[in-house]
Amino acid sequence: MKERVQEVIEEIRPNLQADGGDIELVDVTEEGIVKVRLKGACAGCPGAAMTLKMGVERYLIKKIPEVKGVENVQ
């Protein structure tokens, strides 16, 4: 599943890069939790939590139903 998640993150990445940010896949747990690291402008952005839940998480779950959630790790 990690490879599938990485492919979807590659689809999302240009949108974040357009705003000066980026995203890196850290891990995918057996429970379906995707761990990512927000970078660049996204790392310190007050809207990062909203981007993560409403954007990244929603898109990943739509594309890969086995994904149960997304967490930002440092």
N, C-alpha and C. Protein backbone atom coordinates (compact mmCIF):
# COMPACT_ATOMS: atom_id res chain seq x y z
N MET A 1 0.83 -1.20 0.00
CA MET A 1 0.00 0.00 0.00
C MET A 1 0.87 1.25 0.00
N LYS A 2 2.07 1.18 0.56
CA LYS A 2 2.92 2.36 0.63
C LYS A 2 3.22 2.92 -0.77
N GLU A 3 3.41 2.02 -1.74
CA GLU A 3 3.68 2.48 -3.10
C GLU A 3 2.48 3.22 -3.68
N ARG A 4 1.27 2.70 -3.42
CA ARG A 4 0.06 3.36 -3.90
C ARG A 4 -0.10 4.73 -3.27
N VAL A 5 0.19 4.83 -1.97
CA VAL A 5 0.09 6.12 -1.27
C VAL A 5 1.10 7.10 -1.87
N GLN A 6 2.32 6.64 -2.13
CA GLN A 6 3.34 7.51 -2.71
C GLN A 6 2.88 8.05 -4.07
N GLU A 7 2.25 7.20 -4.88
CA GLU A 7 1.75 7.64 -6.19
C GLU A 7 0.71 8.75 -6.03
N VAL A 8 -0.18 8.60 -5.07
CA VAL A 8 -1.22 9.62 -4.85
C VAL A 8 -0.58 10.90 -4.32
N ILE A 9 0.40 10.79 -3.45
CA ILE A 9 1.09 11.98 -2.94
C ILE A 9 1.77 12.73 -4.08
N GLU A 10 2.29 11.99 -5.05
CA GLU A 10 2.89 12.64 -6.22
C GLU A 10 1.86 13.44 -7.01
N GLU A 11 0.60 13.01 -6.96
CA GLU A 11 -0.48 13.76 -7.62
C GLU A 11 -0.79 15.05 -6.85
N ILE A 12 -0.68 15.00 -5.53
CA ILE A 12 -0.99 16.14 -4.67
C ILE A 12 0.14 17.16 -4.64
N ARG A 13 1.37 16.68 -4.70
CA ARG A 13 2.57 17.50 -4.52
C ARG A 13 2.57 18.81 -5.33
N PRO A 14 2.23 18.82 -6.62
CA PRO A 14 2.29 20.09 -7.38
C PRO A 14 1.41 21.19 -6.78
N ASN A 15 0.28 20.81 -6.19
CA ASN A 15 -0.61 21.81 -5.58
C ASN A 15 0.06 22.47 -4.38
N LEU A 16 0.75 21.68 -3.57
CA LEU A 16 1.44 22.23 -2.40
C LEU A 16 2.66 23.04 -2.83
N GLN A 17 3.37 22.56 -3.84
CA GLN A 17 4.55 23.27 -4.31
C GLN A 17 4.18 24.62 -4.92
N ALA A 18 3.00 24.72 -5.50
CA ALA A 18 2.55 25.98 -6.07
C ALA A 18 2.42 27.06 -5.01
N ASP A 19 2.20 26.65 -3.75
CA ASP A 19 2.08 27.59 -2.64
C ASP A 19 3.37 27.68 -1.82
N GLY A 20 4.46 27.12 -2.35
CA GLY A 20 5.74 27.20 -1.65
C GLY A 20 5.99 26.11 -0.63
N GLY A 21 5.14 25.08 -0.62
CA GLY A 21 5.29 23.99 0.34
C GLY A 21 5.65 22.69 -0.35
N ASP A 22 5.64 21.63 0.41
CA ASP A 22 5.90 20.30 -0.13
C ASP A 22 5.43 19.27 0.90
N ILE A 23 5.39 18.03 0.48
CA ILE A 23 4.96 16.94 1.34
C ILE A 23 5.86 15.74 1.09
N GLU A 24 6.18 15.04 2.16
CA GLU A 24 7.04 13.86 2.08
C GLU A 24 6.35 12.71 2.81
N LEU A 25 6.27 11.56 2.18
CA LEU A 25 5.72 10.37 2.81
C LEU A 25 6.75 9.81 3.77
N VAL A 26 6.35 9.62 5.04
CA VAL A 26 7.24 9.07 6.05
C VAL A 26 6.97 7.58 6.25
N ASP A 27 5.68 7.23 6.40
CA ASP A 27 5.34 5.83 6.68
C ASP A 27 3.85 5.61 6.46
N VAL A 28 3.50 4.34 6.30
CA VAL A 28 2.10 3.93 6.28
C VAL A 28 2.00 2.77 7.27
N THR A 29 1.16 2.94 8.30
CA THR A 29 1.04 1.90 9.32
C THR A 29 0.12 0.77 8.84
N GLU A 30 0.18 -0.35 9.53
CA GLU A 30 -0.69 -1.48 9.21
C GLU A 30 -2.17 -1.13 9.42
N GLU A 31 -2.42 -0.14 10.27
CA GLU A 31 -3.80 0.29 10.54
C GLU A 31 -4.33 1.24 9.48
N GLY A 32 -3.51 1.62 8.51
CA GLY A 32 -3.95 2.52 7.45
C GLY A 32 -3.74 3.99 7.73
N ILE A 33 -2.89 4.30 8.70
CA ILE A 33 -2.56 5.69 9.00
C ILE A 33 -1.34 6.09 8.18
N VAL A 34 -1.49 7.16 7.40
CA VAL A 34 -0.41 7.67 6.57
C VAL A 34 0.30 8.77 7.34
N LYS A 35 1.61 8.64 7.51
CA LYS A 35 2.40 9.64 8.21
C LYS A 35 3.20 10.42 7.17
N VAL A 36 3.01 11.73 7.18
CA VAL A 36 3.68 12.61 6.23
C VAL A 36 4.40 13.72 6.96
N ARG A 37 5.31 14.36 6.27
CA ARG A 37 6.00 15.53 6.80
C ARG A 37 5.74 16.68 5.83
N LEU A 38 5.11 17.73 6.35
CA LEU A 38 4.90 18.93 5.55
C LEU A 38 6.17 19.76 5.59
N LYS A 39 6.56 20.31 4.45
CA LYS A 39 7.82 21.04 4.36
C LYS A 39 7.60 22.39 3.70
N GLY A 40 8.63 23.22 3.74
CA GLY A 40 8.55 24.53 3.12
C GLY A 40 7.52 25.40 3.79
N ALA A 41 6.77 26.15 3.00
CA ALA A 41 5.76 27.06 3.54
C ALA A 41 4.69 26.31 4.32
N CYS A 42 4.43 25.07 3.94
CA CYS A 42 3.40 24.27 4.63
C CYS A 42 3.78 23.95 6.07
N ALA A 43 5.08 23.86 6.34
CA ALA A 43 5.54 23.46 7.67
C ALA A 43 5.12 24.46 8.75
N GLY A 44 5.11 25.74 8.44
CA GLY A 44 4.77 26.73 9.44
C GLY A 44 3.44 27.41 9.21
N CYS A 45 2.70 26.94 8.25
CA CYS A 45 1.44 27.59 7.88
C CYS A 45 0.34 27.26 8.88
N PRO A 46 -0.39 28.30 9.35
CA PRO A 46 -1.49 28.06 10.27
C PRO A 46 -2.60 27.20 9.65
N GLY A 47 -2.71 27.20 8.34
CA GLY A 47 -3.74 26.41 7.67
C GLY A 47 -3.30 25.00 7.34
N ALA A 48 -2.11 24.61 7.79
CA ALA A 48 -1.57 23.29 7.44
C ALA A 48 -2.47 22.15 7.92
N ALA A 49 -3.02 22.27 9.11
CA ALA A 49 -3.90 21.21 9.63
C ALA A 49 -5.14 21.05 8.75
N MET A 50 -5.67 22.16 8.30
CA MET A 50 -6.85 22.13 7.42
C MET A 50 -6.46 21.51 6.07
N THR A 51 -5.32 21.90 5.53
CA THR A 51 -4.84 21.34 4.27
C THR A 51 -4.67 19.83 4.40
N LEU A 52 -4.11 19.42 5.52
CA LEU A 52 -3.84 18.00 5.74
C LEU A 52 -5.14 17.20 5.81
N LYS A 53 -6.11 17.67 6.58
CA LYS A 53 -7.36 16.92 6.77
C LYS A 53 -8.31 17.07 5.58
N MET A 54 -8.55 18.28 5.16
CA MET A 54 -9.55 18.53 4.12
C MET A 54 -9.02 18.28 2.72
N GLY A 55 -7.72 18.37 2.54
CA GLY A 55 -7.13 18.17 1.23
C GLY A 55 -6.48 16.82 1.08
N VAL A 56 -5.35 16.65 1.74
CA VAL A 56 -4.54 15.44 1.59
C VAL A 56 -5.30 14.20 2.06
N GLU A 57 -5.82 14.24 3.28
CA GLU A 57 -6.51 13.06 3.82
C GLU A 57 -7.73 12.69 2.98
N ARG A 58 -8.54 13.65 2.65
CA ARG A 58 -9.75 13.39 1.88
C ARG A 58 -9.41 12.77 0.51
N TYR A 59 -8.41 13.32 -0.14
CA TYR A 59 -8.02 12.81 -1.46
C TYR A 59 -7.45 11.39 -1.37
N LEU A 60 -6.59 11.16 -0.36
CA LEU A 60 -6.01 9.82 -0.19
C LEU A 60 -7.09 8.78 0.09
N ILE A 61 -8.04 9.09 0.95
CA ILE A 61 -9.10 8.14 1.28
C ILE A 61 -9.98 7.88 0.05
N LYS A 62 -10.22 8.91 -0.74
CA LYS A 62 -11.02 8.75 -1.96
C LYS A 62 -10.31 7.80 -2.93
N LYS A 63 -9.00 7.96 -3.08
CA LYS A 63 -8.24 7.15 -4.03
C LYS A 63 -7.88 5.77 -3.48
N ILE A 64 -7.66 5.69 -2.15
CA ILE A 64 -7.25 4.43 -1.52
C ILE A 64 -8.11 4.24 -0.26
N PRO A 65 -9.23 3.56 -0.38
CA PRO A 65 -10.16 3.41 0.75
C PRO A 65 -9.54 2.76 2.00
N GLU A 66 -8.44 2.03 1.84
CA GLU A 66 -7.80 1.40 3.00
C GLU A 66 -7.14 2.42 3.93
N VAL A 67 -6.91 3.63 3.41
CA VAL A 67 -6.33 4.70 4.24
C VAL A 67 -7.39 5.15 5.24
N LYS A 68 -7.02 5.19 6.51
CA LYS A 68 -7.96 5.58 7.58
C LYS A 68 -7.73 6.99 8.09
N GLY A 69 -6.52 7.54 7.84
CA GLY A 69 -6.24 8.88 8.30
C GLY A 69 -4.83 9.31 7.91
N VAL A 70 -4.56 10.59 8.10
CA VAL A 70 -3.24 11.15 7.78
C VAL A 70 -2.76 11.96 8.97
N GLU A 71 -1.49 11.78 9.34
CA GLU A 71 -0.88 12.52 10.45
C GLU A 71 0.37 13.22 9.96
N ASN A 72 0.58 14.43 10.44
CA ASN A 72 1.81 15.15 10.17
C ASN A 72 2.81 14.84 11.26
N VAL A 73 4.01 14.43 10.89
CA VAL A 73 5.07 14.15 11.87
C VAL A 73 6.23 15.10 11.61
N GLN A 74 7.00 15.34 12.65
CA GLN A 74 8.14 16.27 12.50
C GLN A 74 9.39 15.56 12.09
